[in-house]
Amino acid sequence: MEKILFILGISLIESYATFYLLFPNFSVGWYPIMFVIFAFVLLGLNTKLRDLLVVSVISPIVSFFLLQIVSYFNFRSYATYNILLTVLARGAAGFGIAWMLVGVVVGSFVNLLFTKGNGSNEY
């Protein structure tokens, strides 16, 4: 259950970051890359390395489908929603690989640096 919550939380952050980077004129909020890095730092501090890698690989996939579903339901009444879904699909695929690499690198570095390997700070 804990992994599912981590996957959903990081997928929401990655979806927000992808939408922000694809459509900066229509986005509100702070610069999202810091949220992604901060989320993977927290994930690296609180989980085992194996769980971190699972979340880092699965969360971009969930983020891709989440963006597609939300965009379909929000923009299906427009005539050009197919173009918008295509742009989001290409952007989410490209940024998904980037978020996966950021998650693996940042999370693994934090995990190996600050934990003993079992996800706890006790030595």
mmCIF file of N, CA, C and O in Angstrom, residues 47-122:
data_model
loop_
_atom_site.group_PDB
_atom_site.id
_atom_site.type_symbol
_atom_site.label_atom_id
_atom_site.label_comp_id
_atom_site.label_asym_id
_atom_site.label_seq_id
_atom_site.Cartn_x
_atom_site.Cartn_y
_atom_site.Cartn_z
ATOM 1 N N THR A 47 12.819 4.978 1.786
ATOM 2 C CA THR A 47 12.523 3.648 1.247
ATOM 3 C C THR A 47 13.800 2.866 0.994
ATOM 4 O O THR A 47 14.897 3.405 1.010
ATOM 5 N N LYS A 48 13.607 1.604 0.726
ATOM 6 C CA LYS A 48 14.724 0.759 0.307
ATOM 7 C C LYS A 48 15.071 1.079 -1.143
ATOM 8 O O LYS A 48 14.253 1.617 -1.884
ATOM 9 N N LEU A 49 16.262 0.729 -1.535
ATOM 10 C CA LEU A 49 16.718 1.026 -2.894
ATOM 11 C C LEU A 49 15.868 0.308 -3.936
ATOM 12 O O LEU A 49 15.540 0.872 -4.981
ATOM 13 N N ARG A 50 15.474 -0.900 -3.648
ATOM 14 C CA ARG A 50 14.644 -1.667 -4.583
ATOM 15 C C ARG A 50 13.290 -0.987 -4.783
ATOM 16 O O ARG A 50 12.807 -0.855 -5.911
ATOM 17 N N ASP A 51 12.676 -0.526 -3.681
ATOM 18 C CA ASP A 51 11.399 0.173 -3.789
ATOM 19 C C ASP A 51 11.542 1.494 -4.522
ATOM 20 O O ASP A 51 10.664 1.893 -5.289
ATOM 21 N N LEU A 52 12.646 2.164 -4.304
ATOM 22 C CA LEU A 52 12.915 3.426 -4.999
ATOM 23 C C LEU A 52 12.994 3.203 -6.505
ATOM 24 O O LEU A 52 12.432 3.974 -7.291
ATOM 25 N N LEU A 53 13.679 2.160 -6.916
ATOM 26 C CA LEU A 53 13.800 1.875 -8.344
ATOM 27 C C LEU A 53 12.464 1.487 -8.955
ATOM 28 O O LEU A 53 12.158 1.876 -10.083
ATOM 29 N N VAL A 54 11.657 0.736 -8.213
ATOM 30 C CA VAL A 54 10.328 0.359 -8.712
ATOM 31 C C VAL A 54 9.464 1.599 -8.899
ATOM 32 O O VAL A 54 8.820 1.775 -9.940
ATOM 33 N N VAL A 55 9.460 2.479 -7.915
ATOM 34 C CA VAL A 55 8.664 3.706 -8.005
ATOM 35 C C VAL A 55 9.186 4.604 -9.129
ATOM 36 O O VAL A 55 8.402 5.197 -9.870
ATOM 37 N N SER A 56 10.493 4.694 -9.286
ATOM 38 C CA SER A 56 11.074 5.542 -10.325
ATOM 39 C C SER A 56 10.733 5.062 -11.726
ATOM 40 O O SER A 56 10.609 5.875 -12.645
ATOM 41 N N VAL A 57 10.577 3.770 -11.903
ATOM 42 C CA VAL A 57 10.265 3.230 -13.225
ATOM 43 C C VAL A 57 8.761 3.259 -13.512
ATOM 44 O O VAL A 57 8.339 3.568 -14.622
ATOM 45 N N ILE A 58 7.938 2.990 -12.504
ATOM 46 C CA ILE A 58 6.497 2.894 -12.727
ATOM 47 C C ILE A 58 5.816 4.263 -12.739
ATOM 48 O O ILE A 58 4.857 4.475 -13.482
ATOM 49 N N SER A 59 6.307 5.215 -11.962
ATOM 50 C CA SER A 59 5.610 6.501 -11.849
ATOM 51 C C SER A 59 5.533 7.284 -13.170
ATOM 52 O O SER A 59 4.502 7.923 -13.420
ATOM 53 N N PRO A 60 6.536 7.281 -14.062
ATOM 54 C CA PRO A 60 6.333 7.973 -15.348
ATOM 55 C C PRO A 60 5.247 7.327 -16.214
ATOM 56 O O PRO A 60 4.559 8.031 -16.957
ATOM 57 N N ILE A 61 5.076 6.028 -16.101
ATOM 58 C CA ILE A 61 4.035 5.347 -16.868
ATOM 59 C C ILE A 61 2.665 5.762 -16.365
ATOM 60 O O ILE A 61 1.758 6.083 -17.141
ATOM 61 N N VAL A 62 2.506 5.784 -15.046
ATOM 62 C CA VAL A 62 1.240 6.218 -14.454
ATOM 63 C C VAL A 62 0.993 7.691 -14.774
ATOM 64 O O VAL A 62 -0.139 8.089 -15.073
ATOM 65 N N SER A 63 2.038 8.497 -14.742
ATOM 66 C CA SER A 63 1.914 9.915 -15.067
ATOM 67 C C SER A 63 1.459 10.113 -16.514
ATOM 68 O O SER A 63 0.638 10.988 -16.798
ATOM 69 N N PHE A 64 1.985 9.317 -17.427
ATOM 70 C CA PHE A 64 1.587 9.391 -18.832
ATOM 71 C C PHE A 64 0.088 9.150 -18.981
ATOM 72 O O PHE A 64 -0.624 9.933 -19.608
ATOM 73 N N PHE A 65 -0.405 8.064 -18.389
ATOM 74 C CA PHE A 65 -1.828 7.747 -18.513
ATOM 75 C C PHE A 65 -2.695 8.750 -17.759
ATOM 76 O O PHE A 65 -3.789 9.087 -18.214
ATOM 77 N N LEU A 66 -2.223 9.253 -16.646
ATOM 78 C CA LEU A 66 -2.966 10.263 -15.907
ATOM 79 C C LEU A 66 -3.127 11.545 -16.729
ATOM 80 O O LEU A 66 -4.225 12.114 -16.800
ATOM 81 N N LEU A 67 -2.053 11.979 -17.370
ATOM 82 C CA LEU A 67 -2.140 13.166 -18.234
ATOM 83 C C LEU A 67 -3.096 12.947 -19.399
ATOM 84 O O LEU A 67 -3.864 13.844 -19.759
ATOM 85 N N GLN A 68 -3.055 11.778 -20.001
ATOM 86 C CA GLN A 68 -3.942 11.502 -21.129
ATOM 87 C C GLN A 68 -5.406 11.494 -20.705
ATOM 88 O O GLN A 68 -6.261 12.064 -21.385
ATOM 89 N N ILE A 69 -5.695 10.867 -19.569
ATOM 90 C CA ILE A 69 -7.082 10.780 -19.107
ATOM 91 C C ILE A 69 -7.612 12.152 -18.716
ATOM 92 O O ILE A 69 -8.716 12.542 -19.114
ATOM 93 N N VAL A 70 -6.832 12.898 -17.949
ATOM 94 C CA VAL A 70 -7.273 14.224 -17.516
ATOM 95 C C VAL A 70 -7.443 15.153 -18.713
ATOM 96 O O VAL A 70 -8.425 15.906 -18.792
ATOM 97 N N SER A 71 -6.535 15.101 -19.650
ATOM 98 C CA SER A 71 -6.634 15.960 -20.835
ATOM 99 C C SER A 71 -7.825 15.576 -21.708
ATOM 100 O O SER A 71 -8.501 16.452 -22.253
ATOM 101 N N TYR A 72 -8.090 14.289 -21.826
ATOM 102 C CA TYR A 72 -9.234 13.864 -22.625
ATOM 103 C C TYR A 72 -10.532 14.389 -22.025
ATOM 104 O O TYR A 72 -11.373 14.945 -22.727
ATOM 105 N N PHE A 73 -10.697 14.227 -20.722
ATOM 106 C CA PHE A 73 -11.943 14.659 -20.110
ATOM 107 C C PHE A 73 -12.080 16.182 -20.050
ATOM 108 O O PHE A 73 -13.188 16.700 -20.050
ATOM 109 N N ASN A 74 -10.974 16.902 -20.013
ATOM 110 C CA ASN A 74 -11.055 18.366 -19.978
ATOM 111 C C ASN A 74 -11.201 19.002 -21.350
ATOM 112 O O ASN A 74 -11.808 20.064 -21.480
ATOM 113 N N PHE A 75 -10.656 18.379 -22.396
ATOM 114 C CA PHE A 75 -10.596 19.020 -23.706
ATOM 115 C C PHE A 75 -11.337 18.256 -24.799
ATOM 116 O O PHE A 75 -11.171 18.581 -25.970
ATOM 117 N N ARG A 76 -12.154 17.281 -24.477
ATOM 118 C CA ARG A 76 -12.806 16.494 -25.521
ATOM 119 C C ARG A 76 -13.857 17.273 -26.297
ATOM 120 O O ARG A 76 -14.223 16.889 -27.400
ATOM 121 N N SER A 77 -14.343 18.370 -25.760
ATOM 122 C CA SER A 77 -15.350 19.163 -26.476
ATOM 123 C C SER A 77 -14.748 20.045 -27.560
ATOM 124 O O SER A 77 -15.474 20.555 -28.414
ATOM 125 N N TYR A 78 -13.432 20.218 -27.552
ATOM 126 C CA TYR A 78 -12.776 21.032 -28.568
ATOM 127 C C TYR A 78 -12.506 20.209 -29.822
ATOM 128 O O TYR A 78 -12.305 19.003 -29.759
ATOM 129 N N ALA A 79 -12.474 20.895 -30.942
ATOM 130 C CA ALA A 79 -12.254 20.202 -32.217
ATOM 131 C C ALA A 79 -10.821 19.701 -32.351
ATOM 132 O O ALA A 79 -10.565 18.724 -33.058
ATOM 133 N N THR A 80 -9.883 20.340 -31.684
ATOM 134 C CA THR A 80 -8.472 19.984 -31.843
ATOM 135 C C THR A 80 -7.926 19.188 -30.651
ATOM 136 O O THR A 80 -6.726 19.210 -30.407
ATOM 137 N N TYR A 81 -8.786 18.467 -29.944
ATOM 138 C CA TYR A 81 -8.289 17.729 -28.784
ATOM 139 C C TYR A 81 -7.354 16.593 -29.178
ATOM 140 O O TYR A 81 -6.501 16.201 -28.389
ATOM 141 N N ASN A 82 -7.479 16.061 -30.386
ATOM 142 C CA ASN A 82 -6.552 15.010 -30.823
ATOM 143 C C ASN A 82 -5.127 15.535 -30.933
ATOM 144 O O ASN A 82 -4.174 14.833 -30.591
ATOM 145 N N ILE A 83 -4.984 16.761 -31.392
ATOM 146 C CA ILE A 83 -3.651 17.368 -31.486
ATOM 147 C C ILE A 83 -3.084 17.583 -30.092
ATOM 148 O O ILE A 83 -1.906 17.304 -29.842
ATOM 149 N N LEU A 84 -3.916 18.055 -29.184
ATOM 150 C CA LEU A 84 -3.478 18.273 -27.809
ATOM 151 C C LEU A 84 -3.059 16.955 -27.144
ATOM 152 O O LEU A 84 -2.025 16.893 -26.464
ATOM 153 N N LEU A 85 -3.828 15.906 -27.361
ATOM 154 C CA LEU A 85 -3.467 14.601 -26.793
ATOM 155 C C LEU A 85 -2.164 14.075 -27.398
ATOM 156 O O LEU A 85 -1.364 13.445 -26.698
ATOM 157 N N THR A 86 -1.927 14.332 -28.680
ATOM 158 C CA THR A 86 -0.677 13.910 -29.312
ATOM 159 C C THR A 86 0.510 14.670 -28.734
ATOM 160 O O THR A 86 1.560 14.078 -28.456
ATOM 161 N N VAL A 87 0.354 15.970 -28.555
ATOM 162 C CA VAL A 87 1.428 16.774 -27.966
ATOM 163 C C VAL A 87 1.726 16.300 -26.550
ATOM 164 O O VAL A 87 2.888 16.138 -26.161
ATOM 165 N N LEU A 88 0.680 16.048 -25.781
ATOM 166 C CA LEU A 88 0.883 15.557 -24.416
ATOM 167 C C LEU A 88 1.515 14.169 -24.398
ATOM 168 O O LEU A 88 2.335 13.865 -23.532
ATOM 169 N N ALA A 89 1.148 13.327 -25.347
ATOM 170 C CA ALA A 89 1.723 11.987 -25.385
ATOM 171 C C ALA A 89 3.219 12.041 -25.695
ATOM 172 O O ALA A 89 4.022 11.372 -25.039
ATOM 173 N N ARG A 90 3.591 12.837 -26.676
ATOM 174 C CA ARG A 90 5.016 12.939 -27.014
ATOM 175 C C ARG A 90 5.805 13.598 -25.894
ATOM 176 O O ARG A 90 6.911 13.179 -25.564
ATOM 177 N N GLY A 91 5.243 14.641 -25.303
ATOM 178 C CA GLY A 91 5.923 15.314 -24.202
ATOM 179 C C GLY A 91 6.016 14.448 -22.963
ATOM 180 O O GLY A 91 7.055 14.402 -22.293
ATOM 181 N N ALA A 92 4.945 13.738 -22.654
ATOM 182 C CA ALA A 92 4.950 12.879 -21.467
ATOM 183 C C ALA A 92 5.910 11.715 -21.643
ATOM 184 O O ALA A 92 6.532 11.274 -20.669
ATOM 185 N N ALA A 93 6.040 11.211 -22.863
ATOM 186 C CA ALA A 93 7.004 10.124 -23.088
ATOM 187 C C ALA A 93 8.433 10.627 -22.918
ATOM 188 O O ALA A 93 9.258 9.985 -22.255
ATOM 189 N N GLY A 94 8.730 11.771 -23.485
ATOM 190 C CA GLY A 94 10.085 12.325 -23.362
ATOM 191 C C GLY A 94 10.424 12.741 -21.950
ATOM 192 O O GLY A 94 11.491 12.402 -21.416
ATOM 193 N N PHE A 95 9.515 13.475 -21.328
ATOM 194 C CA PHE A 95 9.765 13.893 -19.949
ATOM 195 C C PHE A 95 9.682 12.719 -18.982
ATOM 196 O O PHE A 95 10.296 12.737 -17.924
ATOM 197 N N GLY A 96 8.909 11.681 -19.324
ATOM 198 C CA GLY A 96 8.848 10.493 -18.470
ATOM 199 C C GLY A 96 10.193 9.812 -18.346
ATOM 200 O O GLY A 96 10.603 9.387 -17.265
ATOM 201 N N ILE A 97 10.911 9.735 -19.461
ATOM 202 C CA ILE A 97 12.268 9.172 -19.411
ATOM 203 C C ILE A 97 13.177 10.066 -18.578
ATOM 204 O O ILE A 97 13.985 9.584 -17.780
ATOM 205 N N ALA A 98 13.012 11.380 -18.736
ATOM 206 C CA ALA A 98 13.823 12.308 -17.943
ATOM 207 C C ALA A 98 13.508 12.192 -16.458
ATOM 208 O O ALA A 98 14.416 12.164 -15.621
ATOM 209 N N TRP A 99 12.219 12.100 -16.108
ATOM 210 C CA TRP A 99 11.858 11.970 -14.685
ATOM 211 C C TRP A 99 12.356 10.644 -14.119
ATOM 212 O O TRP A 99 12.745 10.576 -12.951
ATOM 213 N N MET A 100 12.330 9.595 -14.931
ATOM 214 C CA MET A 100 12.840 8.309 -14.468
ATOM 215 C C MET A 100 14.333 8.399 -14.174
ATOM 216 O O MET A 100 14.809 7.920 -13.137
ATOM 217 N N LEU A 101 15.086 9.037 -15.059
ATOM 218 C CA LEU A 101 16.520 9.187 -14.827
ATOM 219 C C LEU A 101 16.813 10.072 -13.620
ATOM 220 O O LEU A 101 17.698 9.757 -12.812
ATOM 221 N N VAL A 102 16.062 11.161 -13.477
ATOM 222 C CA VAL A 102 16.239 12.026 -12.306
ATOM 223 C C VAL A 102 15.925 11.246 -11.031
ATOM 224 O O VAL A 102 16.658 11.327 -10.037
ATOM 225 N N GLY A 103 14.853 10.476 -11.058
ATOM 226 C CA GLY A 103 14.479 9.698 -9.879
ATOM 227 C C GLY A 103 15.505 8.655 -9.501
ATOM 228 O O GLY A 103 15.845 8.500 -8.321
ATOM 229 N N VAL A 104 16.015 7.951 -10.485
ATOM 230 C CA VAL A 104 17.008 6.916 -10.198
ATOM 231 C C VAL A 104 18.298 7.536 -9.687
ATOM 232 O O VAL A 104 18.868 7.083 -8.688
ATOM 233 N N VAL A 105 18.767 8.589 -10.335
ATOM 234 C CA VAL A 105 20.046 9.194 -9.940
ATOM 235 C C VAL A 105 19.940 9.879 -8.579
ATOM 236 O O VAL A 105 20.726 9.598 -7.667
ATOM 237 N N VAL A 106 18.978 10.776 -8.423
ATOM 238 C CA VAL A 106 18.854 11.528 -7.169
ATOM 239 C C VAL A 106 18.475 10.603 -6.016
ATOM 240 O O VAL A 106 19.086 10.642 -4.945
ATOM 241 N N GLY A 107 17.470 9.764 -6.231
ATOM 242 C CA GLY A 107 17.030 8.875 -5.170
ATOM 243 C C GLY A 107 18.088 7.872 -4.753
ATOM 244 O O GLY A 107 18.294 7.623 -3.557
ATOM 245 N N SER A 108 18.786 7.291 -5.708
ATOM 246 C CA SER A 108 19.838 6.326 -5.375
ATOM 247 C C SER A 108 20.996 6.997 -4.655
ATOM 248 O O SER A 108 21.540 6.446 -3.693
ATOM 249 N N PHE A 109 21.366 8.185 -5.107
ATOM 250 C CA PHE A 109 22.454 8.906 -4.450
ATOM 251 C C PHE A 109 22.097 9.231 -2.999
ATOM 252 O O PHE A 109 22.900 9.001 -2.092
ATOM 253 N N VAL A 110 20.902 9.738 -2.780
ATOM 254 C CA VAL A 110 20.471 10.069 -1.422
ATOM 255 C C VAL A 110 20.340 8.811 -0.583
ATOM 256 O O VAL A 110 20.756 8.772 0.580
ATOM 257 N N ASN A 111 19.783 7.757 -1.165
ATOM 258 C CA ASN A 111 19.610 6.516 -0.427
ATOM 259 C C ASN A 111 20.946 5.913 -0.023
ATOM 260 O O ASN A 111 21.120 5.486 1.120
ATOM 261 N N LEU A 112 21.883 5.862 -0.924
ATOM 262 C CA LEU A 112 23.175 5.255 -0.614
ATOM 263 C C LEU A 112 24.026 6.137 0.287
ATOM 264 O O LEU A 112 24.863 5.643 1.048
ATOM 265 N N LEU A 113 23.814 7.446 0.218
ATOM 266 C CA LEU A 113 24.608 8.362 1.019
ATOM 267 C C LEU A 113 24.114 8.450 2.461
ATOM 268 O O LEU A 113 24.924 8.471 3.391
ATOM 269 N N PHE A 114 22.804 8.449 2.659
ATOM 270 C CA PHE A 114 22.258 8.717 3.984
ATOM 271 C C PHE A 114 21.645 7.520 4.690
ATOM 272 O O PHE A 114 21.183 7.650 5.818
ATOM 273 N N THR A 115 21.573 6.377 4.060
ATOM 274 C CA THR A 115 21.018 5.195 4.729
ATOM 275 C C THR A 115 22.005 4.050 4.642
ATOM 276 O O THR A 115 22.958 4.077 3.877
ATOM 277 N N LYS A 116 21.736 3.050 5.441
ATOM 278 C CA LYS A 116 22.618 1.876 5.463
ATOM 279 C C LYS A 116 22.250 0.876 4.365
ATOM 280 O O LYS A 116 22.945 -0.095 4.153
ATOM 281 N N GLY A 117 21.169 1.112 3.683
ATOM 282 C CA GLY A 117 20.751 0.216 2.622
ATOM 283 C C GLY A 117 19.422 -0.430 2.902
ATOM 284 O O GLY A 117 18.835 -1.067 2.054
ATOM 285 N N ASN A 118 18.887 -0.263 4.120
ATOM 286 C CA ASN A 118 17.614 -0.870 4.448
ATOM 287 C C ASN A 118 16.508 0.177 4.575
ATOM 288 O O ASN A 118 15.419 -0.133 5.022
ATOM 289 N N GLY A 119 16.771 1.426 4.218
ATOM 290 C CA GLY A 119 15.756 2.457 4.267
ATOM 291 C C GLY A 119 15.634 3.145 5.611
ATOM 292 O O GLY A 119 14.728 3.906 5.832
ATOM 293 N N SER A 120 16.537 2.869 6.532
ATOM 294 C CA SER A 120 16.488 3.547 7.834
ATOM 295 C C SER A 120 17.818 4.249 8.061
ATOM 296 O O SER A 120 18.839 3.905 7.482
ATOM 297 N N ASN A 121 17.801 5.226 8.935
ATOM 298 C CA ASN A 121 18.991 6.013 9.203
ATOM 299 C C ASN A 121 19.847 5.431 10.325
ATOM 300 O O ASN A 121 20.817 6.024 10.733
ATOM 301 N N GLU A 122 19.473 4.288 10.846
ATOM 302 C CA GLU A 122 20.209 3.673 11.958
ATOM 303 C C GLU A 122 21.410 2.910 11.424
ATOM 304 O O GLU A 122 21.309 2.148 10.476
#
